[in-house]
């Protein structure tokens, strides 16, 4: 743990310098953007504005990506949805108006103007201190004598580096002490300064209340459309299963009963044989109906909740599945259903594709979230786009603002984590 913390401090200092260097191309893009703004009163400026805006957004997406990966701060893209593309001049001007009226466009420009100064005193400061300390070591080792020999003079903080510097033990020791202090302070404050920079980035590059609302509306529109499509597909599956399974058997049973009715007086033995076959057909039809109902909403899920339903699912699974459930109550029925079928699909994927022999399921409720982690000891290498149905699970839980995270290095293990925001009902207390 201590080694990991030291590594984090060391990496943070150089990542801060990377942010400062990233400001060089961002500043160039910002200069181009302001040049286009200066021409906005002419048709040339209107023509170039969308491309300049997109270039600036691409550059600042790199900032958001690195802040999300290198700091404890998370920044979403803040841009308002663009209008649907339309042909002709009208569509072009419509896009121009949408981009120029988006507050995030001007916040992006504010960033490229102010960020070089902010980065210098936040993210880049620890790395600069470390470099300054390294320069002190170089002075103490040999560069101080070289500067003095050629008649130059320099200052290292309060220490005068001039001719005879190397023979002055006091000045060399002072240089080493200052250099060591700079390196130590630089590494010590690096993670904290990086997070300060991340918060600055979230303030300017993050979404405003207006854009948050617009992004929320867009997300709900997408998830609603996906939920409608999923429901339609589920209805088609139920209709197909009924038509090809239970309905066909029931029709056959009706025809067989009609034949039995005519054979009762003529051939009782054959009528009894047909009755036996009809009884077997009715049992199969009932079994298929039960499977269909279980596929729609398992009775154990309705009666005992998602924890016990997943445990029942694990008992019937071909792999060795261990379930740990710590749920002080029950989520709403739609959330329970989404969680149950998501776990069911993940277990099916594990049996088909992972080559695993054991699966561990951990279910708990923390911070207003139903968290489910499914881990297998298979070969790994799973992806969301690998045709394993994980993208469908992500869309299904996305209807409830849920998220799916996948960790599956080659060689395993594979862990799929689901998080669904929900409230739990109070558990029913049985009378003693």
PDB file of C-alpha atoms in Angstrom, residues 104-242:
ATOM      1  CA  UNK A 104     -20.243  25.766 -23.266  1.00  0.00           C
ATOM      2  CA  UNK A 105     -18.709  27.187 -26.473  1.00  0.00           C
ATOM      3  CA  UNK A 106     -17.687  30.375 -24.693  1.00  0.00           C
ATOM      4  CA  UNK A 107     -16.634  28.540 -21.544  1.00  0.00           C
ATOM      5  CA  UNK A 108     -14.279  26.521 -23.743  1.00  0.00           C
ATOM      6  CA  UNK A 109     -12.704  29.723 -25.002  1.00  0.00           C
ATOM      7  CA  UNK A 110     -12.454  31.053 -21.441  1.00  0.00           C
ATOM      8  CA  UNK A 111     -10.563  27.864 -20.569  1.00  0.00           C
ATOM      9  CA  UNK A 112      -7.889  28.219 -23.238  1.00  0.00           C
ATOM     10  CA  UNK A 113      -7.337  31.858 -22.212  1.00  0.00           C
ATOM     11  CA  UNK A 114      -7.018  31.341 -18.456  1.00  0.00           C
ATOM     12  CA  UNK A 115      -5.864  27.716 -18.120  1.00  0.00           C
ATOM     13  CA  UNK A 116      -2.121  28.254 -18.864  1.00  0.00           C
ATOM     14  CA  UNK A 117      -1.871  30.480 -15.780  1.00  0.00           C
ATOM     15  CA  UNK A 118      -4.039  28.217 -13.607  1.00  0.00           C
ATOM     16  CA  UNK A 119      -2.139  25.087 -14.662  1.00  0.00           C
ATOM     17  CA  UNK A 120       1.172  26.765 -13.845  1.00  0.00           C
ATOM     18  CA  UNK A 121       0.144  27.320 -10.209  1.00  0.00           C
ATOM     19  CA  UNK A 122      -1.794  24.081  -9.681  1.00  0.00           C
ATOM     20  CA  UNK A 123      -1.149  20.917 -11.705  1.00  0.00           C
ATOM     21  CA  UNK A 124       2.270  21.860 -13.097  1.00  0.00           C
ATOM     22  CA  UNK A 125       3.666  23.423  -9.914  1.00  0.00           C
ATOM     23  CA  UNK A 126       4.780  20.128  -8.275  1.00  0.00           C
ATOM     24  CA  UNK A 127       6.570  18.986 -11.444  1.00  0.00           C
ATOM     25  CA  UNK A 128       8.293  22.350 -11.800  1.00  0.00           C
ATOM     26  CA  UNK A 129       9.463  22.129  -8.184  1.00  0.00           C
ATOM     27  CA  UNK A 130      10.881  18.652  -8.854  1.00  0.00           C
ATOM     28  CA  UNK A 131      12.675  19.898 -11.973  1.00  0.00           C
ATOM     29  CA  UNK A 132      14.036  22.864 -10.036  1.00  0.00           C
ATOM     30  CA  UNK A 133      15.318  20.463  -7.394  1.00  0.00           C
ATOM     31  CA  UNK A 134      17.000  18.328 -10.043  1.00  0.00           C
ATOM     32  CA  UNK A 135      18.652  21.480 -11.422  1.00  0.00           C
ATOM     33  CA  UNK A 136      19.993  22.135  -7.929  1.00  0.00           C
ATOM     34  CA  UNK A 137      21.593  18.680  -7.844  1.00  0.00           C
ATOM     35  CA  UNK A 138      23.164  19.345 -11.247  1.00  0.00           C
ATOM     36  CA  UNK A 139      24.573  22.669  -9.984  1.00  0.00           C
ATOM     37  CA  UNK A 140      26.013  21.036  -6.900  1.00  0.00           C
ATOM     38  CA  UNK A 141      27.557  18.205  -8.933  1.00  0.00           C
ATOM     39  CA  UNK A 142      29.300  20.096 -11.756  1.00  0.00           C
ATOM     40  CA  UNK A 143      27.275  22.832 -13.422  1.00  0.00           C
ATOM     41  CA  UNK A 144      28.047  25.425 -10.715  1.00  0.00           C
ATOM     42  CA  UNK A 145      31.781  25.274 -11.415  1.00  0.00           C
ATOM     43  CA  UNK A 146      31.157  25.496 -15.158  1.00  0.00           C
ATOM     44  CA  UNK A 147      29.031  28.618 -14.740  1.00  0.00           C
ATOM     45  CA  UNK A 148      31.655  30.223 -12.513  1.00  0.00           C
ATOM     46  CA  UNK A 149      34.553  29.213 -14.778  1.00  0.00           C
ATOM     47  CA  UNK A 150      33.079  30.941 -17.806  1.00  0.00           C
ATOM     48  CA  UNK A 151      32.468  34.129 -15.907  1.00  0.00           C
ATOM     49  CA  UNK A 152      28.738  33.711 -15.608  1.00  0.00           C
ATOM     50  CA  UNK A 153      26.708  34.186 -12.496  1.00  0.00           C
ATOM     51  CA  UNK A 154      23.433  32.674 -11.456  1.00  0.00           C
ATOM     52  CA  UNK A 155      21.182  32.447  -8.446  1.00  0.00           C
ATOM     53  CA  UNK A 156      19.668  29.282  -7.070  1.00  0.00           C
ATOM     54  CA  UNK A 157      17.021  30.676  -4.699  1.00  0.00           C
ATOM     55  CA  UNK A 158      19.162  32.723  -2.278  1.00  0.00           C
ATOM     56  CA  UNK A 159      22.460  30.989  -3.206  1.00  0.00           C
ATOM     57  CA  UNK A 160      24.814  32.905  -5.505  1.00  0.00           C
ATOM     58  CA  UNK A 161      26.392  30.539  -8.057  1.00  0.00           C
ATOM     59  CA  UNK A 162      29.605  32.202  -9.268  1.00  0.00           C
ATOM     60  CA  UNK A 163      33.353  31.545  -9.543  1.00  0.00           C
ATOM     61  CA  UNK A 164      34.625  29.401  -6.687  1.00  0.00           C
ATOM     62  CA  UNK A 165      31.178  27.946  -6.028  1.00  0.00           C
ATOM     63  CA  UNK A 166      32.414  24.337  -6.040  1.00  0.00           C
ATOM     64  CA  UNK A 167      35.060  25.010  -3.376  1.00  0.00           C
ATOM     65  CA  UNK A 168      32.556  26.671  -1.051  1.00  0.00           C
ATOM     66  CA  UNK A 169      31.179  23.741   0.919  1.00  0.00           C
ATOM     67  CA  UNK A 170      28.556  25.869   2.610  1.00  0.00           C
ATOM     68  CA  UNK A 171      27.002  27.005  -0.644  1.00  0.00           C
ATOM     69  CA  UNK A 172      27.030  23.455  -2.082  1.00  0.00           C
ATOM     70  CA  UNK A 173      25.357  22.028   1.037  1.00  0.00           C
ATOM     71  CA  UNK A 174      22.766  24.814   0.960  1.00  0.00           C
ATOM     72  CA  UNK A 175      22.062  24.045  -2.688  1.00  0.00           C
ATOM     73  CA  UNK A 176      21.573  20.343  -1.930  1.00  0.00           C
ATOM     74  CA  UNK A 177      19.283  21.163   0.995  1.00  0.00           C
ATOM     75  CA  UNK A 178      17.124  23.512  -1.089  1.00  0.00           C
ATOM     76  CA  UNK A 179      17.047  21.035  -3.996  1.00  0.00           C
ATOM     77  CA  UNK A 180      15.977  18.188  -1.715  1.00  0.00           C
ATOM     78  CA  UNK A 181      13.258  20.351  -0.177  1.00  0.00           C
ATOM     79  CA  UNK A 182      11.924  21.289  -3.637  1.00  0.00           C
ATOM     80  CA  UNK A 183      11.814  17.650  -4.755  1.00  0.00           C
ATOM     81  CA  UNK A 184      10.156  16.496  -1.515  1.00  0.00           C
ATOM     82  CA  UNK A 185       7.551  19.263  -1.529  1.00  0.00           C
ATOM     83  CA  UNK A 186       6.854  18.752  -5.233  1.00  0.00           C
ATOM     84  CA  UNK A 187       6.136  15.056  -4.831  1.00  0.00           C
ATOM     85  CA  UNK A 188       4.221  15.571  -1.574  1.00  0.00           C
ATOM     86  CA  UNK A 189       1.697  18.068  -2.957  1.00  0.00           C
ATOM     87  CA  UNK A 190       1.379  16.569  -6.461  1.00  0.00           C
ATOM     88  CA  UNK A 191      -1.862  14.506  -6.032  1.00  0.00           C
ATOM     89  CA  UNK A 192      -3.614  17.286  -4.123  1.00  0.00           C
ATOM     90  CA  UNK A 193      -2.661  19.956  -6.668  1.00  0.00           C
ATOM     91  CA  UNK A 194      -3.778  17.645  -9.463  1.00  0.00           C
ATOM     92  CA  UNK A 195      -7.202  17.355  -7.817  1.00  0.00           C
ATOM     93  CA  UNK A 196      -7.358  21.134  -7.387  1.00  0.00           C
ATOM     94  CA  UNK A 197      -6.757  21.412 -11.108  1.00  0.00           C
ATOM     95  CA  UNK A 198      -9.454  18.811 -11.718  1.00  0.00           C
ATOM     96  CA  UNK A 199     -11.983  20.844  -9.743  1.00  0.00           C
ATOM     97  CA  UNK A 200     -11.053  23.903 -11.769  1.00  0.00           C
ATOM     98  CA  UNK A 201     -11.622  21.854 -14.907  1.00  0.00           C
ATOM     99  CA  UNK A 202     -15.042  20.721 -13.702  1.00  0.00           C
ATOM    100  CA  UNK A 203     -16.004  24.334 -12.970  1.00  0.00           C
ATOM    101  CA  UNK A 204     -15.255  25.519 -16.503  1.00  0.00           C
ATOM    102  CA  UNK A 205     -15.446  22.411 -18.682  1.00  0.00           C
ATOM    103  CA  UNK A 206     -18.326  20.679 -16.913  1.00  0.00           C
ATOM    104  CA  UNK A 207     -22.017  21.038 -17.748  1.00  0.00           C
ATOM    105  CA  UNK A 208     -24.114  23.955 -16.550  1.00  0.00           C
ATOM    106  CA  UNK A 209     -27.591  23.434 -15.105  1.00  0.00           C
ATOM    107  CA  UNK A 210     -29.118  24.142 -18.501  1.00  0.00           C
ATOM    108  CA  UNK A 211     -26.891  21.692 -20.320  1.00  0.00           C
ATOM    109  CA  UNK A 212     -27.337  19.104 -17.558  1.00  0.00           C
ATOM    110  CA  UNK A 213     -31.090  19.324 -18.048  1.00  0.00           C
ATOM    111  CA  UNK A 214     -30.741  19.039 -21.829  1.00  0.00           C
ATOM    112  CA  UNK A 215     -28.392  16.052 -21.497  1.00  0.00           C
ATOM    113  CA  UNK A 216     -30.782  14.461 -19.033  1.00  0.00           C
ATOM    114  CA  UNK A 217     -33.692  14.893 -21.430  1.00  0.00           C
ATOM    115  CA  UNK A 218     -31.629  13.374 -24.251  1.00  0.00           C
ATOM    116  CA  UNK A 219     -30.629  10.421 -22.052  1.00  0.00           C
ATOM    117  CA  UNK A 220     -34.236   9.806 -21.003  1.00  0.00           C
ATOM    118  CA  UNK A 221     -35.387  10.011 -24.621  1.00  0.00           C
ATOM    119  CA  UNK A 222     -32.801   7.435 -25.674  1.00  0.00           C
ATOM    120  CA  UNK A 223     -33.514   5.061 -22.793  1.00  0.00           C
ATOM    121  CA  UNK A 224     -37.276   5.410 -23.293  1.00  0.00           C
ATOM    122  CA  UNK A 225     -36.896   4.490 -26.960  1.00  0.00           C
ATOM    123  CA  UNK A 226     -34.695   1.516 -26.050  1.00  0.00           C
ATOM    124  CA  UNK A 227     -37.175   0.417 -23.371  1.00  0.00           C
ATOM    125  CA  UNK A 228     -40.038   0.560 -25.875  1.00  0.00           C
ATOM    126  CA  UNK A 229     -38.030  -1.468 -28.395  1.00  0.00           C
ATOM    127  CA  UNK A 230     -37.086  -4.024 -25.723  1.00  0.00           C
ATOM    128  CA  UNK A 231     -40.711  -4.333 -24.594  1.00  0.00           C
ATOM    129  CA  UNK A 232     -41.876  -4.823 -28.189  1.00  0.00           C
ATOM    130  CA  UNK A 233     -39.223  -7.505 -28.729  1.00  0.00           C
ATOM    131  CA  UNK A 234     -40.279  -9.224 -25.488  1.00  0.00           C
ATOM    132  CA  UNK A 235     -43.940  -9.199 -26.545  1.00  0.00           C
ATOM    133  CA  UNK A 236     -42.988 -10.717 -29.897  1.00  0.00           C
ATOM    134  CA  UNK A 237     -41.016 -13.435 -28.104  1.00  0.00           C
ATOM    135  CA  UNK A 238     -43.946 -14.242 -25.806  1.00  0.00           C
ATOM    136  CA  UNK A 239     -46.343 -14.328 -28.759  1.00  0.00           C
ATOM    137  CA  UNK A 240     -43.984 -16.606 -30.706  1.00  0.00           C
ATOM    138  CA  UNK A 241     -43.495 -18.958 -27.754  1.00  0.00           C
ATOM    139  CA  UNK A 242     -47.241 -19.151 -27.160  1.00  0.00           C
TER     140      UNK A 242
END
